[in-house]
């Protein structure tokens, strides 16, 4: 069997080597006639595939006759302009090289916007930040097509383009000039004769493409080929699966793992490693964690919430009946719309029905004006479950009552009827049993499921939601505090509506209720780079004239959280019921932003102001949406320059990436910023995904001296209203459905360490692929004195551990006869459910050698003498 396994693994290695050799053979080394000085021609182009979203491609030639595509559809540079879905396009790029050898790529972004893009690179593989130059802004119209550039002797570049015609045939020529591709002169009308028609047509793989030709060194092309190959090789390597594993490890027998843990070799790690990322995505807030049972309670849903894409999404959404909507003399300017019923009724069915439990109390409230009305909770079969009468009132008046349904129903509705004319607004129904019994509180079952992770921090309110879809959609914390009817609802970047019922007060309160540090994330003065509103994404940063006010908002938030109850903003917190400060220590500035000049200017301004006024607040910076690439590199450069204490990294990837990159943080420079891994997840909710995350987290713990915090994302998703998958916890109106990924988070959250103990691991198989799928992390917890061993087995065979603890004194002093807590998560790798069992029946001795089944994650907690033997 063993031999068979080895043969398999050998075959695999041969296969990988053959692929390498085959790829290498495609590169002619020096057997062709290069042009002068060892140079070749490089053709830069884009195709129309995927609606022009495949980015910049290259092909090379020695004679301009035979062209060799590098890739062929490999994207060496992708446009990051505009929203996901229909933007991020690159049209008709041109490539030129300046006298310093720096390449400049210019391209059109779409057929509408008066903007062109620029990015520069020395090696054509690593690109510096992109900029989008709004050259037609002053003209107030006109697109920018077929950009080209010509230079005079002094490197003054004239950029020209054709505007007004999508094909570029009949448009008007405009020009601008630049010497540095940062500053551009005012746009002028030009002339067709100004254009030298830089593009040429060549045939690649039988297809004609247009692009620009540069003479470049062969070594540069060779590097492009190698980089492209290694990126493709990486992608292939990371394409693992449970099915693939059973092939890869066919014949593999149970593995013996000898582990020596030595407490004399340890390092201090962060005790805040597991936290949660909360974003109102997938109905996580309204219709989710926020316990409000009425949907569209303020009649403020609007066509614009979904950018007009759903004609049924209006002020009337979730309501039926005969009623009109008005906005004259509403209850508050921030909440202008209300409904009017005349001798009729109006009914709301909440979020997929209103779930109520017999005998429980529900707080009903409403603002009405006009005739007396009656509110009834009604079951689907028409039976009235509870009711109350709302007195007539000549002006807006808030009425409250407690409703106690006489039956349990999952999909009730709330009906309000009148025999005269009644205006109504802010119709609300809350279970009294919210999390910790808070008014305007959180759904108890969901909040408890989150609390059970024992998160050390909560990041909120996003994600992309924090910086929003366009300038007007940036999340403004001041709009989310105060009486509910005065909060300013807003469309949600995920294309629905946020009532702001959960606002900054509720976030801080939740953190306090679960003993987690609040980590608010605020926009860095720019909206989301994926904005669809406002054209140029975040390039329309908050105008500089308004930035002082924005910076003040950021400072005011810190006062709101920490100021004493007599300070301007501390008073507002105190009036909301929390005179004591919330003890805010962290603040995130920016969320995976595109690092541009517009961003940098505003980011620095905010950071400077916070540092000056609140030097004790730890600022968390941003380094883009991936673990590599331009924003990651530029974000880290900025963090170095600004000496930021922590930066926020994000990556969503295949489980194979997590398996193959366990050394990601071992490579990090310990003298630089610490890392908050603010968003991560492997693509899926199977046991295989969860274990890949668990495995990776053993490496994160090992690097807990550089990684300070980590949070899986996204957290919540309401079934049927999900914009993003996978998520950690799914739910509907009555059920909470934690995923295997959740249980892994809970295992880490409930078993945090403060010190990492080094261990020596020897396995009985000489197989690096198998070794990678075994994870171990041993820590000690200062508060309890426990030694915590985490073991992940991502293999289709069992592990037989033999764990030796050195320099650790067991609590009983009696050779590990004490009972330990032994928790195991296990499941079929393709399954979406996982079993968790916890037992305290084993002694330390038994636990240290207990076989670990295939595809499982074990945590052993060993009580020890607090003082470890030196
Ligand atoms: O977690 C979902 C989204 O992923 C977040 O809003 C954003 O920051 C990231 O792109």
PDB file of C-alpha atoms and ligand atoms in Angstrom, residues 84 277 279 281 463-465 494 591-592 650 652 679 713-714 724, ligand 1:
ATOM      1  CA  UNK A  84     -18.042  45.033 -10.308  1.00  0.00           C
ATOM      2  CA  UNK A 277     -16.554  41.191  10.984  1.00  0.00           C
ATOM      3  CA  UNK A 279     -21.361  44.158   7.703  1.00  0.00           C
ATOM      4  CA  UNK A 281     -24.702  42.523   3.641  1.00  0.00           C
ATOM      5  CA  UNK A 463     -16.761  46.161   4.460  1.00  0.00           C
ATOM      6  CA  UNK A 464     -17.686  48.072   1.372  1.00  0.00           C
ATOM      7  CA  UNK A 465     -20.720  49.397   3.206  1.00  0.00           C
ATOM      8  CA  UNK A 494     -25.493  45.747  -1.564  1.00  0.00           C
ATOM      9  CA  UNK A 591     -11.548  49.568   3.583  1.00  0.00           C
ATOM     10  CA  UNK A 592      -9.467  47.727   1.003  1.00  0.00           C
ATOM     11  CA  UNK A 650      -8.238  41.004   3.025  1.00  0.00           C
ATOM     12  CA  UNK A 652     -10.869  35.366  -0.177  1.00  0.00           C
ATOM     13  CA  UNK A 679     -11.610  39.711   5.924  1.00  0.00           C
ATOM     14  CA  UNK A 713     -16.094  37.432   6.451  1.00  0.00           C
ATOM     15  CA  UNK A 714     -18.936  37.863   5.823  1.00  0.00           C
ATOM     16  CA  UNK A 724     -22.398  37.036  -1.136  1.00  0.00           C
TER      17      UNK A 724
HETATM   18  O1  LIG B   1     -17.182  40.723   2.872  1.00  0.00           O
HETATM   19  C1  LIG B   1     -17.823  41.162   1.728  1.00  0.00           C
HETATM   20  C2  LIG B   1     -17.057  42.262   1.018  1.00  0.00           C
HETATM   21  O2  LIG B   1     -15.821  41.798   0.621  1.00  0.00           O
HETATM   22  C3  LIG B   1     -16.722  43.456   1.848  1.00  0.00           C
HETATM   23  O3  LIG B   1     -17.744  44.363   1.894  1.00  0.00           O
HETATM   24  C4  LIG B   1     -15.557  44.052   1.147  1.00  0.00           C
HETATM   25  O4  LIG B   1     -14.735  44.766   2.002  1.00  0.00           O
HETATM   26  C5  LIG B   1     -14.911  42.864   0.490  1.00  0.00           C
HETATM   27  O5  LIG B   1     -14.677  43.079  -0.841  1.00  0.00           O
END
